[in-house]
Amino acid sequence: MELPLKLMYIFMKIGAFTLGGGFAMIPLIQNEIVDKNKMIDEKEFLNMIALAQSVPGPMAVNMAAFVGYKLAGIPGAVFSTVGAVLPSFIIIIVVAAFFLMIKDAPLVQRAFMGIRPAVVALIVYSVVRLVKSNDVKGYAFIIPVLACLGIVFLNMHPVLVIVLAAAAGLIFFRGKSGEKGKSVDE
Amino acid sequence: MRFLFELMMSFFKIGAFTLGGGYAMVPLIQEEVVENKGWIDETEFLNIIAIAQSAPGPIAINTAVFTGYKLRGITGAVFATLGAVLPSFLIIIVVATFFLSIKDSSVIKRAFMGIRPAVVALIVYSVVKMLKSNGVKGLALLIPLLSCMGIVLLNLHPILIIILAAISGIAMTTAKKAEIEE
């Protein structure tokens, strides 16, 4: 099998079984790319994770594009990314078509009256985990407080808040970058 | 065609600023798709997140596919997904081309130390908006509380939480109906 196609197949498998997205798929990628196919070594893989989580976008897509590009250039990146996205795409289309058909059924509406508050809880919990795992302490506590003030009182756009926070990070944490080299294992 | 392009650009913006993983894109999608464009309402938005969370794959992509499909069928889904994926793709290509060693990313790391706490605030604020507009009150307030306990104490999987919540939604409204009929 040609390499880009093989990569597409590997990332399709990974995409199809990554429930919850994000870091859930790291062990799967590692198993396929590092352990089974020996395409990239362990150390390089860890570096790639660190980098993939420092750029915008979903981890799954970033890792697919990164691994694909490393191994087979632009065609590799394209095929890997398409592979990673395709399972979600197909599943969601099927689910959406079905959901849009049944969403007005009373039973479905009642079920979703229970689901919506639970989703809120899931999101809140992810925030708690985010705070715990990413040293939001010391100076860094000022950032969410200021961000809240900016959103509520100045009606700032989320993108502006993110840009300002990035600037604040650069200013606050000058000279602290060495100690933060551990972010690979987050 | 113009609408498809608009859809793609909206998700391009969302994709470009989805930093911090997981639910970090929730506030951005909410701002762009719900408030700015009015393509879907607040209640529907939570439905979509519930579905996006229950299917495999990144939530950002799932939400893009769903929203695009809802607005313009398969074509809409393709354009929205392309928009959501393109920023990551382009940035990764650039980074992979110029990336020399892990040390080079220390500037990015510092920026992220500022971004992550702010993302926390953004997500909290969008949760507050969701609670307000979805009228979660009375009995329904029990559900997020119980869900939190389920996640923290029993370590339940998010999908199990959603299934249990669906059942309690049905049970709750059945009880309410019985009350009214009495």
Tab-separated table of C-alpha atoms in Angstrom:
chain	number	residue	atom	x	y	z
A	1	MET	CA	0.000	0.000	0.000
A	2	GLU	CA	1.288	3.456	-0.764
A	3	LEU	CA	2.322	5.441	2.290
A	4	PRO	CA	-0.269	8.271	2.170
A	5	LEU	CA	-3.073	5.734	1.778
A	6	LYS	CA	-1.689	3.627	4.592
A	7	LEU	CA	-1.544	6.751	6.797
A	8	MET	CA	-5.131	7.568	5.892
A	9	TYR	CA	-6.210	4.087	6.891
A	10	ILE	CA	-4.322	4.284	10.201
A	11	PHE	CA	-5.802	7.656	11.106
A	12	MET	CA	-9.276	6.525	10.094
A	13	LYS	CA	-8.997	3.702	12.603
A	14	ILE	CA	-7.799	6.168	15.223
A	15	GLY	CA	-10.538	8.684	14.418
A	16	ALA	CA	-13.248	6.060	14.603
A	17	PHE	CA	-12.358	4.959	18.107
A	18	THR	CA	-11.425	8.219	19.793
A	19	LEU	CA	-14.374	8.938	22.027
A	20	GLY	CA	-14.211	12.256	23.788
A	21	GLY	CA	-11.509	13.505	21.446
A	22	GLY	CA	-8.300	15.223	22.395
A	23	PHE	CA	-5.856	13.314	24.524
A	24	ALA	CA	-7.862	10.116	24.438
A	25	MET	CA	-6.323	9.436	21.056
A	26	ILE	CA	-2.664	9.864	22.003
A	27	PRO	CA	-2.197	6.258	23.201
A	28	LEU	CA	-3.937	5.012	20.049
A	29	ILE	CA	-1.659	7.034	17.761
A	30	GLN	CA	1.344	5.922	19.730
A	31	ASN	CA	0.327	2.282	19.415
A	32	GLU	CA	-0.154	2.530	15.640
A	33	ILE	CA	2.640	4.901	14.612
A	34	VAL	CA	5.369	4.293	17.197
A	35	ASP	CA	4.917	0.735	18.468
A	36	LYS	CA	3.344	-1.206	15.616
A	37	ASN	CA	4.612	0.502	12.458
A	38	LYS	CA	7.801	2.067	13.898
A	39	MET	CA	7.352	5.141	11.728
A	40	ILE	CA	8.471	7.625	14.384
A	41	ASP	CA	10.519	7.012	17.518
A	42	GLU	CA	9.252	7.568	21.036
A	43	LYS	CA	11.229	10.731	21.736
A	44	GLU	CA	10.256	12.466	18.553
A	45	PHE	CA	6.657	11.487	19.150
A	46	LEU	CA	6.684	13.210	22.553
A	47	ASN	CA	8.100	16.357	20.978
A	48	MET	CA	5.379	16.275	18.388
A	49	ILE	CA	2.689	16.020	21.071
A	50	ALA	CA	4.146	19.022	22.895
A	51	LEU	CA	4.046	21.006	19.693
A	52	ALA	CA	0.634	19.797	18.539
A	53	GLN	CA	-0.907	21.010	21.775
A	54	SER	CA	0.728	24.432	21.428
A	55	VAL	CA	-1.058	25.311	18.210
A	56	PRO	CA	-4.755	25.970	17.638
A	57	GLY	CA	-7.151	23.218	16.702
A	58	PRO	CA	-8.160	19.750	17.882
A	59	MET	CA	-5.293	17.480	18.967
A	60	ALA	CA	-6.496	14.683	16.685
A	61	VAL	CA	-6.295	16.848	13.569
A	62	ASN	CA	-3.001	18.443	14.575
A	63	MET	CA	-1.346	15.096	15.215
A	64	ALA	CA	-2.654	13.612	11.965
A	65	ALA	CA	-1.378	16.554	9.914
A	66	PHE	CA	1.942	16.529	11.765
A	67	VAL	CA	2.634	12.784	11.509
A	68	GLY	CA	1.450	12.719	7.891
A	69	TYR	CA	3.656	15.644	6.909
A	70	LYS	CA	6.711	14.207	8.675
A	71	LEU	CA	6.373	10.862	6.927
A	72	ALA	CA	5.078	11.756	3.472
A	73	GLY	CA	5.056	15.534	2.981
A	74	ILE	CA	1.949	17.463	1.960
A	75	PRO	CA	0.167	14.424	0.442
A	76	GLY	CA	0.802	12.567	3.694
A	77	ALA	CA	-0.636	15.453	5.706
A	78	VAL	CA	-3.723	15.682	3.506
A	79	PHE	CA	-4.459	11.942	3.556
A	80	SER	CA	-3.839	11.592	7.303
A	81	THR	CA	-6.068	14.558	8.119
A	82	VAL	CA	-8.863	13.324	5.870
A	83	GLY	CA	-8.520	9.915	7.509
A	84	ALA	CA	-8.728	11.373	11.014
A	85	VAL	CA	-11.784	13.486	10.203
A	86	LEU	CA	-13.745	11.062	8.005
A	87	PRO	CA	-15.161	8.756	10.712
A	88	SER	CA	-16.489	11.715	12.763
A	89	PHE	CA	-17.859	13.245	9.597
A	90	ILE	CA	-19.781	10.150	8.531
A	91	ILE	CA	-21.023	9.314	12.023
A	92	ILE	CA	-22.233	12.847	12.710
A	93	ILE	CA	-24.012	13.077	9.334
A	94	VAL	CA	-25.890	9.866	10.078
A	95	VAL	CA	-26.692	10.949	13.639
A	96	ALA	CA	-27.683	14.469	12.559
A	97	ALA	CA	-29.984	13.202	9.806
A	98	PHE	CA	-31.629	10.866	12.292
A	99	PHE	CA	-31.790	13.483	15.045
A	100	LEU	CA	-33.301	16.178	12.822
A	101	MET	CA	-35.959	13.636	11.853
A	102	ILE	CA	-36.924	12.657	15.393
A	103	LYS	CA	-36.131	15.820	17.339
A	104	ASP	CA	-39.756	16.957	17.517
A	105	ALA	CA	-40.950	13.682	18.995
A	106	PRO	CA	-42.131	14.342	22.573
A	107	LEU	CA	-40.005	11.538	24.005
A	108	VAL	CA	-36.836	12.943	22.406
A	109	GLN	CA	-37.636	16.439	23.624
A	110	ARG	CA	-38.133	15.166	27.141
A	111	ALA	CA	-34.895	13.195	27.021
A	112	PHE	CA	-33.033	16.312	25.943
A	113	MET	CA	-34.550	18.263	28.833
A	114	GLY	CA	-32.491	15.952	31.013
A	115	ILE	CA	-29.463	15.875	28.736
A	116	ARG	CA	-28.927	19.645	28.470
A	117	PRO	CA	-28.309	20.271	32.183
A	118	ALA	CA	-25.994	17.233	32.275
A	119	VAL	CA	-23.936	18.586	29.389
A	120	VAL	CA	-23.528	21.810	31.333
A	121	ALA	CA	-22.112	19.739	34.197
A	122	LEU	CA	-19.737	17.934	31.840
A	123	ILE	CA	-18.432	21.254	30.571
A	124	VAL	CA	-18.019	22.630	34.094
A	125	TYR	CA	-16.121	19.504	35.081
A	126	SER	CA	-13.758	19.927	32.145
A	127	VAL	CA	-13.084	23.449	33.408
A	128	VAL	CA	-12.232	22.095	36.853
A	129	ARG	CA	-9.816	19.623	35.312
A	130	LEU	CA	-8.300	22.355	33.186
A	131	VAL	CA	-7.684	24.496	36.260
A	132	LYS	CA	-6.180	21.558	38.146
A	133	SER	CA	-3.878	20.284	35.422
A	134	ASN	CA	-2.654	23.648	34.207
A	135	ASP	CA	-0.951	25.481	36.988
A	136	VAL	CA	-3.535	28.240	37.314
A	137	LYS	CA	-1.996	29.586	40.484
A	138	GLY	CA	-0.138	32.642	41.708
A	139	TYR	CA	-0.157	35.357	39.091
A	140	ALA	CA	-2.137	33.204	36.715
A	141	PHE	CA	-5.234	33.555	38.892
A	142	ILE	CA	-5.449	37.186	37.848
A	143	ILE	CA	-5.966	36.151	34.234
A	144	PRO	CA	-9.353	34.395	34.509
A	145	VAL	CA	-10.592	37.172	36.818
A	146	LEU	CA	-9.562	39.891	34.364
A	147	ALA	CA	-10.965	37.840	31.487
A	148	CYS	CA	-14.348	37.619	33.242
A	149	LEU	CA	-14.368	41.360	33.847
A	150	GLY	CA	-13.490	41.982	30.202
A	151	ILE	CA	-16.277	39.741	28.932
A	152	VAL	CA	-19.004	40.902	31.310
A	153	PHE	CA	-18.293	44.640	31.555
A	154	LEU	CA	-16.485	45.485	28.330
A	155	ASN	CA	-18.322	42.894	26.235
A	156	MET	CA	-15.051	41.723	24.689
A	157	HIS	CA	-15.020	39.171	21.899
A	158	PRO	CA	-13.590	35.744	22.963
A	159	VAL	CA	-10.854	36.051	20.335
A	160	LEU	CA	-9.720	39.378	21.816
A	161	VAL	CA	-9.676	37.819	25.279
A	162	ILE	CA	-7.459	34.985	23.989
A	163	VAL	CA	-5.056	37.375	22.263
A	164	LEU	CA	-4.756	39.563	25.381
A	165	ALA	CA	-4.252	36.481	27.562
A	166	ALA	CA	-1.460	35.265	25.282
A	167	ALA	CA	0.224	38.646	25.647
A	168	ALA	CA	-0.223	38.472	29.431
A	169	GLY	CA	1.334	34.993	29.448
A	170	LEU	CA	4.360	36.263	27.545
A	171	ILE	CA	4.821	39.152	29.978
A	172	PHE	CA	4.077	37.321	33.254
A	173	PHE	CA	6.074	34.198	32.584
A	174	ARG	CA	9.229	35.707	31.191
A	175	GLY	CA	12.164	33.507	32.203
A	176	LYS	CA	9.894	30.787	33.508
A	177	SER	CA	9.784	28.819	30.308
A	178	GLY	CA	12.495	26.368	31.328
A	179	GLU	CA	10.586	25.083	34.282
A	180	LYS	CA	7.541	24.605	32.070
A	181	GLY	CA	9.339	22.158	29.798
A	182	LYS	CA	7.371	19.353	31.376
A	183	SER	CA	4.154	20.148	29.561
A	184	VAL	CA	4.517	16.966	27.513
A	185	ASP	CA	2.946	14.836	30.199
A	186	GLU	CA	-0.078	17.032	30.831
B	1	MET	CA	-22.366	29.542	-2.730
B	2	ARG	CA	-21.928	32.757	-0.808
B	3	PHE	CA	-23.553	31.255	2.232
B	4	LEU	CA	-21.309	28.182	2.047
B	5	PHE	CA	-18.276	30.433	1.984
B	6	GLU	CA	-19.589	32.393	4.968
B	7	LEU	CA	-20.125	29.113	6.827
B	8	MET	CA	-16.584	28.024	6.027
B	9	MET	CA	-15.104	31.346	7.156
B	10	SER	CA	-17.008	31.210	10.451
B	11	PHE	CA	-15.613	27.780	11.261
B	12	PHE	CA	-12.200	28.846	10.010
B	13	LYS	CA	-12.241	31.592	12.651
B	14	ILE	CA	-13.399	29.114	15.290
B	15	GLY	CA	-10.721	26.597	14.278
B	16	ALA	CA	-7.991	29.208	14.307
B	17	PHE	CA	-8.707	30.230	17.884
B	18	THR	CA	-9.579	26.874	19.395
B	19	LEU	CA	-6.806	26.799	21.938
B	20	GLY	CA	-6.585	24.588	24.973
B	21	GLY	CA	-8.460	21.579	23.623
B	22	GLY	CA	-11.751	19.962	24.588
B	23	TYR	CA	-14.481	22.447	25.295
B	24	ALA	CA	-12.301	25.478	24.592
B	25	MET	CA	-14.201	25.991	21.365
B	26	VAL	CA	-17.593	26.154	23.055
B	27	PRO	CA	-17.440	29.899	23.811
B	28	LEU	CA	-16.196	30.655	20.299
B	29	ILE	CA	-18.885	28.652	18.536
B	30	GLN	CA	-21.468	30.158	20.835
B	31	GLU	CA	-20.307	33.688	20.034
B	32	GLU	CA	-20.064	33.127	16.276
B	33	VAL	CA	-22.806	30.655	15.390
B	34	VAL	CA	-25.417	31.395	18.055
B	35	GLU	CA	-25.041	35.085	18.855
B	36	ASN	CA	-23.346	36.632	15.866
B	37	LYS	CA	-24.986	34.731	13.006
B	38	GLY	CA	-28.062	33.357	14.763
B	39	TRP	CA	-27.808	30.119	12.778
B	40	ILE	CA	-28.806	27.966	15.743
B	41	ASP	CA	-30.390	28.919	19.058
B	42	GLU	CA	-28.977	28.403	22.532
B	43	THR	CA	-31.082	25.302	23.301
B	44	GLU	CA	-30.219	23.622	20.041
B	45	PHE	CA	-26.568	24.449	20.668
B	46	LEU	CA	-26.584	22.379	23.863
B	47	ASN	CA	-28.328	19.522	22.004
B	48	ILE	CA	-25.580	19.610	19.403
B	49	ILE	CA	-22.832	19.556	22.035
B	50	ALA	CA	-24.490	16.571	23.712
B	51	ILE	CA	-24.493	14.728	20.391
B	52	ALA	CA	-20.973	15.867	19.467
B	53	GLN	CA	-19.761	14.602	22.830
B	54	SER	CA	-21.393	11.197	22.388
B	55	ALA	CA	-19.851	10.425	18.989
B	56	PRO	CA	-16.199	9.596	18.336
B	57	GLY	CA	-13.882	12.368	17.210
B	58	PRO	CA	-12.974	15.890	18.276
B	59	ILE	CA	-15.881	17.968	19.571
B	60	ALA	CA	-14.871	20.943	17.406
B	61	ILE	CA	-15.110	18.852	14.227
B	62	ASN	CA	-18.321	17.129	15.282
B	63	THR	CA	-19.987	20.453	16.011
B	64	ALA	CA	-18.867	21.853	12.649
B	65	VAL	CA	-20.245	18.820	10.781
B	66	PHE	CA	-23.556	18.968	12.632
B	67	THR	CA	-24.056	22.719	12.211
B	68	GLY	CA	-23.115	22.626	8.533
B	69	TYR	CA	-25.408	19.678	7.893
B	70	LYS	CA	-28.304	21.323	9.697
B	71	LEU	CA	-27.967	24.509	7.669
B	72	ARG	CA	-27.151	23.194	4.182
B	73	GLY	CA	-27.081	19.380	4.147
B	74	ILE	CA	-23.987	17.413	3.159
B	75	THR	CA	-22.475	20.338	1.221
B	76	GLY	CA	-22.817	22.549	4.283
B	77	ALA	CA	-21.177	19.879	6.419
B	78	VAL	CA	-18.228	19.631	4.013
B	79	PHE	CA	-17.629	23.394	3.949
B	80	ALA	CA	-17.994	23.827	7.728
B	81	THR	CA	-15.606	20.926	8.372
B	82	LEU	CA	-13.074	22.246	5.881
B	83	GLY	CA	-13.224	25.602	7.608
B	84	ALA	CA	-12.701	24.042	11.043
B	85	VAL	CA	-9.773	21.863	9.938
B	86	LEU	CA	-7.923	24.247	7.639
B	87	PRO	CA	-6.307	26.514	10.275
B	88	SER	CA	-4.824	23.544	12.196
B	89	PHE	CA	-3.671	21.999	8.977
B	90	LEU	CA	-1.931	25.119	7.655
B	91	ILE	CA	-0.361	25.999	11.002
B	92	ILE	CA	0.951	22.466	11.514
B	93	ILE	CA	2.512	22.449	8.044
B	94	VAL	CA	4.258	25.747	8.761
B	95	VAL	CA	5.365	24.612	12.213
B	96	ALA	CA	6.584	21.237	10.926
B	97	THR	CA	8.579	22.972	8.223
B	98	PHE	CA	10.322	25.494	10.448
B	99	PHE	CA	10.374	23.654	13.736
B	100	LEU	CA	13.960	22.973	14.728
B	101	SER	CA	13.932	21.962	18.357
B	102	ILE	CA	11.523	21.887	21.262
B	103	LYS	CA	13.262	24.924	22.734
B	104	ASP	CA	11.920	27.091	19.951
B	105	SER	CA	8.460	26.599	21.274
B	106	SER	CA	9.173	28.260	24.640
B	107	VAL	CA	7.567	31.503	23.455
B	108	ILE	CA	4.438	29.589	22.450
B	109	LYS	CA	4.466	27.834	25.817
B	110	ARG	CA	4.549	31.103	27.712
B	111	ALA	CA	1.709	32.471	25.643
B	112	PHE	CA	-0.253	29.333	26.510
B	113	MET	CA	0.324	29.831	30.200
B	114	GLY	CA	-1.716	32.990	29.755
B	115	ILE	CA	-4.250	31.558	27.341
B	116	ARG	CA	-5.312	28.516	29.374
B	117	PRO	CA	-6.523	30.438	32.448
B	118	ALA	CA	-8.420	32.838	30.177
B	119	VAL	CA	-10.060	29.941	28.357
B	120	VAL	CA	-11.320	28.805	31.758
B	121	ALA	CA	-13.068	32.154	32.206
B	122	LEU	CA	-14.501	32.037	28.689
B	123	ILE	CA	-15.964	28.577	29.201
B	124	VAL	CA	-17.437	29.473	32.599
B	125	TYR	CA	-19.103	32.531	31.095
B	126	SER	CA	-20.659	30.536	28.274
B	127	VAL	CA	-21.943	27.991	30.784
B	128	VAL	CA	-23.657	30.818	32.690
B	129	LYS	CA	-25.274	31.987	29.457
B	130	MET	CA	-26.442	28.455	28.670
B	131	LEU	CA	-27.958	27.975	32.110
B	132	LYS	CA	-29.818	31.288	31.806
B	133	SER	CA	-31.201	30.740	28.350
B	134	ASN	CA	-32.116	27.109	28.900
B	135	GLY	CA	-34.122	27.847	32.023
B	136	VAL	CA	-32.396	25.202	34.124
B	137	LYS	CA	-34.271	25.642	37.388
B	138	GLY	CA	-36.350	23.725	39.920
B	139	LEU	CA	-36.035	19.975	39.621
B	140	ALA	CA	-33.762	20.262	36.571
B	141	LEU	CA	-31.046	21.782	38.764
B	142	LEU	CA	-30.649	18.349	40.335
B	143	ILE	CA	-29.323	16.941	37.067
B	144	PRO	CA	-26.093	18.947	36.800
B	145	LEU	CA	-25.477	18.339	40.513
B	146	LEU	CA	-25.963	14.593	40.204
B	147	SER	CA	-23.890	14.524	37.013
B	148	CYS	CA	-21.019	16.257	38.785
B	149	MET	CA	-21.184	13.694	41.590
B	150	GLY	CA	-21.296	10.885	39.049
B	151	ILE	CA	-18.191	12.153	37.302
B	152	VAL	CA	-16.155	13.030	40.373
B	153	LEU	CA	-17.103	10.286	42.835
B	154	LEU	CA	-18.071	7.362	40.597
B	155	ASN	CA	-15.839	8.249	37.657
B	156	LEU	CA	-18.698	7.653	35.181
B	157	HIS	CA	-18.017	8.002	31.463
B	158	PRO	CA	-19.501	11.149	29.856
B	159	ILE	CA	-21.647	9.038	27.544
B	160	LEU	CA	-23.119	7.137	30.479
B	161	ILE	CA	-23.919	10.500	32.122
B	162	ILE	CA	-25.739	11.621	28.978
B	163	ILE	CA	-27.757	8.387	28.813
B	164	LEU	CA	-28.711	8.618	32.510
B	165	ALA	CA	-29.629	12.270	32.068
B	166	ALA	CA	-31.855	11.412	29.111
B	167	ILE	CA	-33.686	8.852	31.246
B	168	SER	CA	-34.126	11.314	34.109
B	169	GLY	CA	-35.369	13.955	31.667
B	170	ILE	CA	-38.084	11.571	30.532
B	171	ALA	CA	-38.890	10.454	34.085
B	172	MET	CA	-39.007	14.035	35.371
B	173	THR	CA	-41.369	15.277	32.704
B	174	THR	CA	-43.571	12.228	33.144
B	175	ALA	CA	-43.870	13.066	36.838
B	176	LYS	CA	-44.673	16.664	35.982
B	177	LYS	CA	-47.362	15.646	33.538
B	178	ALA	CA	-48.931	13.347	36.123
B	179	GLU	CA	-48.938	16.240	38.596
B	180	ILE	CA	-50.775	18.506	36.181
B	181	GLU	CA	-53.301	15.836	35.326
B	182	GLU	CA	-54.142	15.115	38.958
